[in-house]
PDB file of C-alpha atoms in Angstrom:
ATOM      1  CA  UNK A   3     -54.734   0.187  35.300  1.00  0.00           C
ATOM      2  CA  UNK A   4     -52.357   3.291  35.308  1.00  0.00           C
ATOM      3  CA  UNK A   5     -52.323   6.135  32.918  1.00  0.00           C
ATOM      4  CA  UNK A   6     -48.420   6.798  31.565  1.00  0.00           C
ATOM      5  CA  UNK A   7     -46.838   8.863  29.380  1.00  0.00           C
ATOM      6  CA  UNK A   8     -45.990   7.335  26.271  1.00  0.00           C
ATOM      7  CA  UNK A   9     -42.079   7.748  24.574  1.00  0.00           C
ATOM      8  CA  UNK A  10     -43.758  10.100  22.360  1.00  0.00           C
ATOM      9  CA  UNK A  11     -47.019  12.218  21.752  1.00  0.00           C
ATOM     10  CA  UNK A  12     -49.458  10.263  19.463  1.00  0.00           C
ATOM     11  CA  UNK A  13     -51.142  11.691  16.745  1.00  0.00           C
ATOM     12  CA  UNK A  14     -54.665  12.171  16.416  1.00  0.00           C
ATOM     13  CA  UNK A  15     -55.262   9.588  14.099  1.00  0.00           C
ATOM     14  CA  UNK A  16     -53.325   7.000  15.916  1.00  0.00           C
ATOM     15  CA  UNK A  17     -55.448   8.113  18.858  1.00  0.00           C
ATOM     16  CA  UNK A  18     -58.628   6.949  17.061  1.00  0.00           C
ATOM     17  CA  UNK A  19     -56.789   3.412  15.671  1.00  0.00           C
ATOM     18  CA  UNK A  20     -55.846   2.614  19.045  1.00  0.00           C
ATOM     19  CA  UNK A  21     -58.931   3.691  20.722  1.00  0.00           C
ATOM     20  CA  UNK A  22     -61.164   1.475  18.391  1.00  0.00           C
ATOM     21  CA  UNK A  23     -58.853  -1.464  18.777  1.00  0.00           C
ATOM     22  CA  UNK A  24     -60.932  -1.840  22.308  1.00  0.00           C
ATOM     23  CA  UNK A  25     -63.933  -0.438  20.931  1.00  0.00           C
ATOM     24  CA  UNK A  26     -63.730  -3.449  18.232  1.00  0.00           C
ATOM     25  CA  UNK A  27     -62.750  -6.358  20.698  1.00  0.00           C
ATOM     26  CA  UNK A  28     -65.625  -4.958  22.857  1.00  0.00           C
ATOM     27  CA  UNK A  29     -68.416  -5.302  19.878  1.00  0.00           C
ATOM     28  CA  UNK A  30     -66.670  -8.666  18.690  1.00  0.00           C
ATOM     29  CA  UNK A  31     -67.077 -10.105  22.313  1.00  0.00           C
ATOM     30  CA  UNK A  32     -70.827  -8.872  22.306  1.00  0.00           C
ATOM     31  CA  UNK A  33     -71.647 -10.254  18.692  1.00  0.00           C
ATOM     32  CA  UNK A  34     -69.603 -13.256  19.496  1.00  0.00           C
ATOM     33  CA  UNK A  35     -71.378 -14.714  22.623  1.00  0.00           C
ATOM     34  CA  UNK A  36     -71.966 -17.188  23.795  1.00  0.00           C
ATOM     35  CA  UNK A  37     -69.198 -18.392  21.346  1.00  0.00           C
ATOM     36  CA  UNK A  38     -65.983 -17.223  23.139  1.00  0.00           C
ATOM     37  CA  UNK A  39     -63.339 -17.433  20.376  1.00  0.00           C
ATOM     38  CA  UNK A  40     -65.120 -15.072  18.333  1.00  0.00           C
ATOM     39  CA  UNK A  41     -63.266 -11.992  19.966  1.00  0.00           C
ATOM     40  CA  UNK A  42     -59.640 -13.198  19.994  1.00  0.00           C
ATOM     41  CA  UNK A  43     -60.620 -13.857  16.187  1.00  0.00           C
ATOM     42  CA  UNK A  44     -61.431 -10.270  15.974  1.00  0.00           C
ATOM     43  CA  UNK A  45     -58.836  -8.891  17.748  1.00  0.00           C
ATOM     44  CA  UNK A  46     -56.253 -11.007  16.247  1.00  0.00           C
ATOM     45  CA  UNK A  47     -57.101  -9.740  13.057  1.00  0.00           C
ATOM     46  CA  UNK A  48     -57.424  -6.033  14.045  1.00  0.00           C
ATOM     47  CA  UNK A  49     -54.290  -6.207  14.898  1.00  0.00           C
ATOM     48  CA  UNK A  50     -52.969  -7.599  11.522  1.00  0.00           C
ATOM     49  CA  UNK A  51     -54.723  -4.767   9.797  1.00  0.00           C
ATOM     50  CA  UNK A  52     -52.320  -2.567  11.593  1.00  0.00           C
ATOM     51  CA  UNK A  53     -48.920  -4.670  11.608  1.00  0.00           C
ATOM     52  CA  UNK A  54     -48.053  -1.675   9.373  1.00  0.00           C
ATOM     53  CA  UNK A  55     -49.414   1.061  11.636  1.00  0.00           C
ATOM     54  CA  UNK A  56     -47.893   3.256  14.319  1.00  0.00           C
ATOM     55  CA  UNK A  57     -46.006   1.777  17.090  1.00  0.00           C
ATOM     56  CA  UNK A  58     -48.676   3.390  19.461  1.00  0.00           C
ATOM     57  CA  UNK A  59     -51.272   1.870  17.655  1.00  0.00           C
ATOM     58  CA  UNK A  60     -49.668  -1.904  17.825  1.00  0.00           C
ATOM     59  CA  UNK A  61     -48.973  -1.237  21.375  1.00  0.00           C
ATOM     60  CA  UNK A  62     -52.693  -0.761  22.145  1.00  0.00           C
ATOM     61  CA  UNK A  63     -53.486  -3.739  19.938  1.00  0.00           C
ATOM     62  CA  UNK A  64     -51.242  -5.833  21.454  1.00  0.00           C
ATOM     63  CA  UNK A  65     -52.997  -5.080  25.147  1.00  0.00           C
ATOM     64  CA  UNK A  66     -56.108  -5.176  23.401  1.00  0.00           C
ATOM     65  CA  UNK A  67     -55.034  -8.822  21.949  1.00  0.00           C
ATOM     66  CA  UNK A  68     -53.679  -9.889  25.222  1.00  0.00           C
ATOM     67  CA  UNK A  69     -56.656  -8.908  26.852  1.00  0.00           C
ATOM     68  CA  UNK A  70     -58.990 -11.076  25.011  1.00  0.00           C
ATOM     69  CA  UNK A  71     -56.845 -13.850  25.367  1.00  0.00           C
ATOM     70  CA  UNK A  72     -57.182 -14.118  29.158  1.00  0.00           C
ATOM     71  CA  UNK A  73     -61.230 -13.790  28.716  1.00  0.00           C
ATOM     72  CA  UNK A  74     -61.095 -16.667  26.049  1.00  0.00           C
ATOM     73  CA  UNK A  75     -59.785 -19.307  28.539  1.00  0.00           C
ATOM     74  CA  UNK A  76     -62.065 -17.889  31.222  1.00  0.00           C
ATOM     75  CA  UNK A  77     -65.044 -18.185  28.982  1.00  0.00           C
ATOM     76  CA  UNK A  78     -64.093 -21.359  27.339  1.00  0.00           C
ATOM     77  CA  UNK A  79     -63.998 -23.259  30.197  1.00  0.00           C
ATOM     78  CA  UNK A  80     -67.381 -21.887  31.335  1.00  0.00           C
ATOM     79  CA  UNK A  81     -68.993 -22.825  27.554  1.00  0.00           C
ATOM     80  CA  UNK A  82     -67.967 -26.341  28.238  1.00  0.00           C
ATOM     81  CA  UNK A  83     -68.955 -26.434  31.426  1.00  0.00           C
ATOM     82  CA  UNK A  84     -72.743 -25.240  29.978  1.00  0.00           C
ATOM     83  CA  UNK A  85     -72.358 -27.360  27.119  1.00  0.00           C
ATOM     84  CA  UNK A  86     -71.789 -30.907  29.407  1.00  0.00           C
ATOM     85  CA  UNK A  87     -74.663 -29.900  31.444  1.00  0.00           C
ATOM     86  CA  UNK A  88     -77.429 -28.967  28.607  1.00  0.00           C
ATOM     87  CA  UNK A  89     -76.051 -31.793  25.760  1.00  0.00           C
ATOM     88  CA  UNK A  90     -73.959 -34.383  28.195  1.00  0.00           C
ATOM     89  CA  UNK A  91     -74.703 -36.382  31.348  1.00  0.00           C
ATOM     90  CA  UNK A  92     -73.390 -33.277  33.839  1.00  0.00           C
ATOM     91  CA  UNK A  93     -75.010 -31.764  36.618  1.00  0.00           C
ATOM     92  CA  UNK A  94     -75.437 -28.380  37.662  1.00  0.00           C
ATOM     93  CA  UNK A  95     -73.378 -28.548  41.016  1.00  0.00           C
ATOM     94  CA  UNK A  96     -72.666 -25.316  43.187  1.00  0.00           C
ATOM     95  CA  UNK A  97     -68.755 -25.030  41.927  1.00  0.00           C
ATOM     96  CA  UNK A  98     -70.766 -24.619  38.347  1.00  0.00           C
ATOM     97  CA  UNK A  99     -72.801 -21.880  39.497  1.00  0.00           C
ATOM     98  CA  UNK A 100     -69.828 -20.447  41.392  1.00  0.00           C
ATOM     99  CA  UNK A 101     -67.719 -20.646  38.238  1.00  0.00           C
ATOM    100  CA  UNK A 102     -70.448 -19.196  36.208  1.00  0.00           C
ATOM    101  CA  UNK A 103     -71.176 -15.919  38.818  1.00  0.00           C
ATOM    102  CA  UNK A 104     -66.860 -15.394  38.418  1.00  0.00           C
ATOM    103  CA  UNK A 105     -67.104 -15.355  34.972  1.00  0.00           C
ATOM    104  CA  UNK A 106     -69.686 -13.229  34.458  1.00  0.00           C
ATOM    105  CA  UNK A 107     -68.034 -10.892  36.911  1.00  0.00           C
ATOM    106  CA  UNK A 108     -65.114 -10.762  35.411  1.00  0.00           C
ATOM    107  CA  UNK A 109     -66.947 -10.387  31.527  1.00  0.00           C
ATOM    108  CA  UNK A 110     -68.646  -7.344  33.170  1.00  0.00           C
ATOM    109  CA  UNK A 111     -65.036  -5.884  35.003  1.00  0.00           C
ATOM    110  CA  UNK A 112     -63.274  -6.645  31.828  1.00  0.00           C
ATOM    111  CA  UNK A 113     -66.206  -4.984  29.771  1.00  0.00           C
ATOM    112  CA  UNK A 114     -66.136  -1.676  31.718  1.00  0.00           C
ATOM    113  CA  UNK A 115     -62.372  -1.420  31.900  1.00  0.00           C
ATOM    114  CA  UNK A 116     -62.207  -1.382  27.846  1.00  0.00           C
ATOM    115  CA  UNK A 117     -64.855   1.271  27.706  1.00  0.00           C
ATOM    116  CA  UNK A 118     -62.759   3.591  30.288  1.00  0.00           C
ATOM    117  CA  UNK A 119     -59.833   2.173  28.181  1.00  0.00           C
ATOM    118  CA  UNK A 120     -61.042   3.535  25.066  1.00  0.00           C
ATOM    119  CA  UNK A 121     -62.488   6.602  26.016  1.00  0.00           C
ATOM    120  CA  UNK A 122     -59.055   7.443  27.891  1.00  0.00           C
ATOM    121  CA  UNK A 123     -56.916   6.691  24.747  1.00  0.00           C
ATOM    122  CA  UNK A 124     -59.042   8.727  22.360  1.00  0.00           C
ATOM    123  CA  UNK A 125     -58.856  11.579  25.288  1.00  0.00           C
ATOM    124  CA  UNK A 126     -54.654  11.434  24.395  1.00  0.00           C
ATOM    125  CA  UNK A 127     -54.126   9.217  28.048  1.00  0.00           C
ATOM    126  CA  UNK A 128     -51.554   6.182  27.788  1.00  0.00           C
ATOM    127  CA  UNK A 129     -53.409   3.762  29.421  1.00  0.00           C
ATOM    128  CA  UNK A 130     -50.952   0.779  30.566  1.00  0.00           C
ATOM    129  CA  UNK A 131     -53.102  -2.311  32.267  1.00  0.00           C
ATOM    130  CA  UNK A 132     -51.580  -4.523  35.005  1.00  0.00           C
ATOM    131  CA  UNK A 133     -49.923  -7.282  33.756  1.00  0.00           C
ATOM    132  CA  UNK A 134     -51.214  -6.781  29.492  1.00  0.00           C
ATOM    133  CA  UNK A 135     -49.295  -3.544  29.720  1.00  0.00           C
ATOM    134  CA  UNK A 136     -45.928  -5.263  30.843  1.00  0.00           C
ATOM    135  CA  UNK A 137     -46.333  -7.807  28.179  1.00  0.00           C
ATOM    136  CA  UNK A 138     -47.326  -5.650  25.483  1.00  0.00           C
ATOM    137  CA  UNK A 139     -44.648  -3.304  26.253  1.00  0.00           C
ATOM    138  CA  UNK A 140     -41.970  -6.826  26.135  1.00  0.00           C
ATOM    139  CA  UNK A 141     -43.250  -8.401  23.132  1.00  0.00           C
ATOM    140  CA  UNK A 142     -44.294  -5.139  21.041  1.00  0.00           C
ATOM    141  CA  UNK A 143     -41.247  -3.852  18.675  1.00  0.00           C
ATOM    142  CA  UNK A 144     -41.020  -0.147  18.362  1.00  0.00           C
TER     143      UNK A 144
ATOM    144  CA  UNK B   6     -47.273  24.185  -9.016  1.00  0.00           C
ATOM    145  CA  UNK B   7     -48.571  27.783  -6.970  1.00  0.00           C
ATOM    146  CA  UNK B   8     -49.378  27.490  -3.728  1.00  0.00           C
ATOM    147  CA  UNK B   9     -52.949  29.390  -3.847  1.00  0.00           C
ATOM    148  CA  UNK B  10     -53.929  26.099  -6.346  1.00  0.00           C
ATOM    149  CA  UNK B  11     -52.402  23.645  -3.851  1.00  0.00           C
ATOM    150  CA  UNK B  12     -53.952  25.391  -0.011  1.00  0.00           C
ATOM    151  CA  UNK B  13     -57.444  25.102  -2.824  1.00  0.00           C
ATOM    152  CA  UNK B  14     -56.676  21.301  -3.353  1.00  0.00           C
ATOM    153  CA  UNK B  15     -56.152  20.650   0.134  1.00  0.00           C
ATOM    154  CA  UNK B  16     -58.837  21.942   1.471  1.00  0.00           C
ATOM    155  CA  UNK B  17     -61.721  20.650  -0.972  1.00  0.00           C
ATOM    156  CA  UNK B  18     -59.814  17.199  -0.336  1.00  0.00           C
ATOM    157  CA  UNK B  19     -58.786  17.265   3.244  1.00  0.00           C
ATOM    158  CA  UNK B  20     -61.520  14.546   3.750  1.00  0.00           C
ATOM    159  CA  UNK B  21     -60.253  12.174   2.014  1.00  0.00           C
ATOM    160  CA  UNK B  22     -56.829  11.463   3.221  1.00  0.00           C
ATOM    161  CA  UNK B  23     -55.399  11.022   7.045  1.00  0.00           C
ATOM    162  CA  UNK B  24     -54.515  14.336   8.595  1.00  0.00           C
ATOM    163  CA  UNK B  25     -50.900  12.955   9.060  1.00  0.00           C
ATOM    164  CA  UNK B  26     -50.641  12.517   4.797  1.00  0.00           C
ATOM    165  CA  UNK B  27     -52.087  16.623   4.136  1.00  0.00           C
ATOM    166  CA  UNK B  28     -48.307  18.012   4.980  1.00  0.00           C
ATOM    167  CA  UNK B  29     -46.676  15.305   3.006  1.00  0.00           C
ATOM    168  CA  UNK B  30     -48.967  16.123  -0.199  1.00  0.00           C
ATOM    169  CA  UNK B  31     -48.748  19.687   0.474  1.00  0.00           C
ATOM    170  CA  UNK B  32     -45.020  19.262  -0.162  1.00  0.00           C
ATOM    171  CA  UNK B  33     -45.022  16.691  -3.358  1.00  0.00           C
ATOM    172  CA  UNK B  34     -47.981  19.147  -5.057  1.00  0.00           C
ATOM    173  CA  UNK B  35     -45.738  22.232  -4.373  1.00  0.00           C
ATOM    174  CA  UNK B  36     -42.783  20.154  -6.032  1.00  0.00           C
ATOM    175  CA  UNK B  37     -45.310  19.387  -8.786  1.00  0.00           C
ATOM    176  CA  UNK B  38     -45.400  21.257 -12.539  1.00  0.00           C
ATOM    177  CA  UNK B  39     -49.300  22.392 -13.197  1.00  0.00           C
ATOM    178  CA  UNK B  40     -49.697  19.594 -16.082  1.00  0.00           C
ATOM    179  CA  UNK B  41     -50.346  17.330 -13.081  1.00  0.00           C
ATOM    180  CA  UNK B  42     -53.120  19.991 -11.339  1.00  0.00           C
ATOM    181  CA  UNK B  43     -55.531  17.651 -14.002  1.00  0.00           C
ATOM    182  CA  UNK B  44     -54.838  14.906 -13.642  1.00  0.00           C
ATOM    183  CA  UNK B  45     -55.347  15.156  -9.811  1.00  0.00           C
ATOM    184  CA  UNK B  46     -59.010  16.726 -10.905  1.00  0.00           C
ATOM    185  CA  UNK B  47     -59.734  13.838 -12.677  1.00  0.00           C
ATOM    186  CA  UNK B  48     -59.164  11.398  -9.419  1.00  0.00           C
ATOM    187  CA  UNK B  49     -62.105   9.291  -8.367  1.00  0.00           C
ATOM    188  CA  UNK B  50     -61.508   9.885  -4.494  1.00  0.00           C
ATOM    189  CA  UNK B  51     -63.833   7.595  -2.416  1.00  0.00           C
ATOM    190  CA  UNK B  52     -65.158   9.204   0.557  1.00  0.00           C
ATOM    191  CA  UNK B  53     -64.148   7.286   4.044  1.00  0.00           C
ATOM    192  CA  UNK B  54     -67.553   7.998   5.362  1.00  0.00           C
ATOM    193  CA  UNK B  55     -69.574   6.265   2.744  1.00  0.00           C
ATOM    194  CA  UNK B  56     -67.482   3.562   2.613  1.00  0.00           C
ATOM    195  CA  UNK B  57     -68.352   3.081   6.361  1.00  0.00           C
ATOM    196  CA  UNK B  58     -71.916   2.985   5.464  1.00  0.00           C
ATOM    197  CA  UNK B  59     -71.005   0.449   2.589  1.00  0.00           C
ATOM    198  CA  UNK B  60     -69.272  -1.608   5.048  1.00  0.00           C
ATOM    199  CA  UNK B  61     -71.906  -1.710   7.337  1.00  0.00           C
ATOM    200  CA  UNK B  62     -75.069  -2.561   4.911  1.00  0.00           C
ATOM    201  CA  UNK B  63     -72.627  -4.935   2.379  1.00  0.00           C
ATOM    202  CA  UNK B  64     -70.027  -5.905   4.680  1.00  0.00           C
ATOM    203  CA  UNK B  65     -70.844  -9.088   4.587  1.00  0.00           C
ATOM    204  CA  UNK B  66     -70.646  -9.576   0.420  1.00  0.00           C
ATOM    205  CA  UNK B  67     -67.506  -7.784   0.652  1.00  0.00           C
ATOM    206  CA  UNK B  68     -69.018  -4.917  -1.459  1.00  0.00           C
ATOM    207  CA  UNK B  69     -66.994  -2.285   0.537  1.00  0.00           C
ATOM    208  CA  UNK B  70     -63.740  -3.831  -0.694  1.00  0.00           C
ATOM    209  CA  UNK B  71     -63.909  -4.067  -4.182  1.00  0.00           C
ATOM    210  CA  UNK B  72     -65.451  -0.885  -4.212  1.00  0.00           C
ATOM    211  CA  UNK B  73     -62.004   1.096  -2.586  1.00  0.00           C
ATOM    212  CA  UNK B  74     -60.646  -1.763  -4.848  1.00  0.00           C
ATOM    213  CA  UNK B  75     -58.651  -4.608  -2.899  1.00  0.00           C
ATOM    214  CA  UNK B  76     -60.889  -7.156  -5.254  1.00  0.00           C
ATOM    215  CA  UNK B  77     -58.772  -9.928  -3.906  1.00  0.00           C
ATOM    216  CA  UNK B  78     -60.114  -9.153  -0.170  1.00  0.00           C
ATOM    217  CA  UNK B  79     -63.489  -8.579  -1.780  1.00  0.00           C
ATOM    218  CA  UNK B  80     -63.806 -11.915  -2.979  1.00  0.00           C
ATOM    219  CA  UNK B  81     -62.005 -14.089   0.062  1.00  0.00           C
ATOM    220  CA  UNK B  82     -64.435 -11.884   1.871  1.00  0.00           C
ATOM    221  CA  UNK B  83     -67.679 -12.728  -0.527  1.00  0.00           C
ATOM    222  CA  UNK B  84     -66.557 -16.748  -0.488  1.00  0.00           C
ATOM    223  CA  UNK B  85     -66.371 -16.327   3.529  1.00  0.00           C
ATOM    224  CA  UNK B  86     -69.260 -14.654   4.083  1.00  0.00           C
ATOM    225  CA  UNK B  87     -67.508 -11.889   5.490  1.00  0.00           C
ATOM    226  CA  UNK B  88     -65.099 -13.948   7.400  1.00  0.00           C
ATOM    227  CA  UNK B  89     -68.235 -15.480   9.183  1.00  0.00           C
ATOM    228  CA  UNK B  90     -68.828 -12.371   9.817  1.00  0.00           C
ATOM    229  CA  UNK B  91     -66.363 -11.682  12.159  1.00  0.00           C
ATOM    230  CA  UNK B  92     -64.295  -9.623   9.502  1.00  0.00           C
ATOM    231  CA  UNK B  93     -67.384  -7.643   8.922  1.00  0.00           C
ATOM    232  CA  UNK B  94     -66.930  -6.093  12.341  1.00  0.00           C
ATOM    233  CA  UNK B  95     -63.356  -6.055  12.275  1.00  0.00           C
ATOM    234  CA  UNK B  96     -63.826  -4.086   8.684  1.00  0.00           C
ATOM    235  CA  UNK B  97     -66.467  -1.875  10.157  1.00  0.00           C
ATOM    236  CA  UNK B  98     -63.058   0.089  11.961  1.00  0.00           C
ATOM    237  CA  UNK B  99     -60.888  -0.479   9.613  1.00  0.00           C
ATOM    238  CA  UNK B 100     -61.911   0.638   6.431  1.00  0.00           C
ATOM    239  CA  UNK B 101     -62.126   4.257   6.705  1.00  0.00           C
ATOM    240  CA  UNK B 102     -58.622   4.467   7.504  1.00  0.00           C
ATOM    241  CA  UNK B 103     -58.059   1.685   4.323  1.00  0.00           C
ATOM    242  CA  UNK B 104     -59.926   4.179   2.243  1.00  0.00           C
ATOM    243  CA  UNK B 105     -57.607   7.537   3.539  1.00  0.00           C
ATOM    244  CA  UNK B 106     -54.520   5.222   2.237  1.00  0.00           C
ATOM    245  CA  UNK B 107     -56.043   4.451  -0.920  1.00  0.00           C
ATOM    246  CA  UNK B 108     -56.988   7.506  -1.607  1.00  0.00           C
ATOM    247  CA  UNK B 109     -53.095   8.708  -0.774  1.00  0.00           C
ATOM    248  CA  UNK B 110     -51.683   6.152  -3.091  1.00  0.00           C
ATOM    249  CA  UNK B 111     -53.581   7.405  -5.895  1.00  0.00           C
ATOM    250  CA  UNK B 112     -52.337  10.988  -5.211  1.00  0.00           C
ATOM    251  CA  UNK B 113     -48.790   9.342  -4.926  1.00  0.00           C
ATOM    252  CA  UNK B 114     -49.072   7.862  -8.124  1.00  0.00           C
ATOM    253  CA  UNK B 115     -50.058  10.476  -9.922  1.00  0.00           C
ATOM    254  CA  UNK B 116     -46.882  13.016  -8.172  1.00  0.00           C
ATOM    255  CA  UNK B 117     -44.737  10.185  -8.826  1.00  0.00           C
TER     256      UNK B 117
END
């Protein structure tokens, strides 16, 4: 996570879009659980709502969006994994609870990176993340 | 239109619209002959803030959309529940900002 300077000095307003573009993912992924698709859901359409917006404000979206996608796969896996062991014939085996104490780590990492993220962003800081940033910065159009 | 009745406008209204639109009006009411000072008066201007607290209590009927008036969202939101309510949260952050633009519209229409 790096704090840049954006190509140009955001508004207040867009400040406050992008800033509750995490704040929303962040709320979606709490209502949402154990259910991990309910996020991305959210996100996804957050970020229609503002196709029309500010390019600072998709650009923070998109992160946002990208974001949530990585935690989807993490947690999906990790629902079926629960699922096959409460409803199926699976057992709870130690690469289970291993896989279960990474994603929960990762929840929490992700979970206090979005709060710093969005408190940074409505503070007027560009906040680029490894990886999200690069892609949101490719597939973004200004 | 004088600029005394326009700075007045503005700053009674300032609420209502995104602080981005306020030079942009400023301009189109200063452009503006006085027979249209009314017919701004008589604007119904919904407030972002209650709207937020519509959202939150009725999000899920879609009440806080066919209130700002988007009665086709209102109703896809009504028949889904409020999206299951994931568009309920989603609409808890969007629809102040939703309200600002409608409430700019209406001004635009009016200035032409």
């Amino acid at each position: 996570m790096a704090v840049k300077e954006f190509i140009y000095k955001p508004d207040d307003h867009e400040l406050e879009k992008a800033a509750n573009s995490y704040l929303m993912s962040m709320i979606a992924l709490m209502a949402g659980l154990p259910l991990p698709i309910i996020n991305l859901i959210a996100t996804f359409i957050f970020f229609l709502g503002n196709r029309k917006g500010t390019y600072f404000v998709r650009w923070h979206c998109c992160q946002a969006l990208f974001s949530q996608a990585t935690i989807v796969f993490v947690n999906s896996f990790c629902f079926y994994r629960t699922m096959s062991i409460i409803f199926g014939s699976a057992k709870v085996t130690n690469s289970y609870i291993a896989y279960l104490i990474t994603v929960i780590v990762f929840n929490i990492i992700e979970f206090i990176i979005t709060i710093q993220a969005a408190v940074y962003i409505r503070k007027g800081k560009h906040i680029e993340w490894w990886f999200f940033g690069t892609l949101a910065q490719l597939i973004c159009k200004k | 239109m004088e600029s005394q009745k326009v700075d007045l406008f503005l700053m009674t209204h300032s609420k209502y619209f995104e602080s981005y639109q306020i030079p942009i009006i400023r301009e189109q009411l200063l452009l503006a002959d006085d027979s249209k000072f009314i017919a701004l008066q008589t604007i119904n201007f919904k407030e972002p803030v209650m709207m937020l607290v519509v959202s939150l209590l009725g999000g899920h009927f879609g009440i806080d959309r066919f209130i700002i008036g988007d009665v086709g969202l209102g109703v896809a939101k009504l028949l889904t529940c409020g999206g299951v309510g994931i568009w309920t949260i989603v609409d808890w952050f969007l629809i102040m900002g939703r309200t600002r633009e409608i409430n700019y519209e209406k001004v635009m229409m009016i200035l032409g």
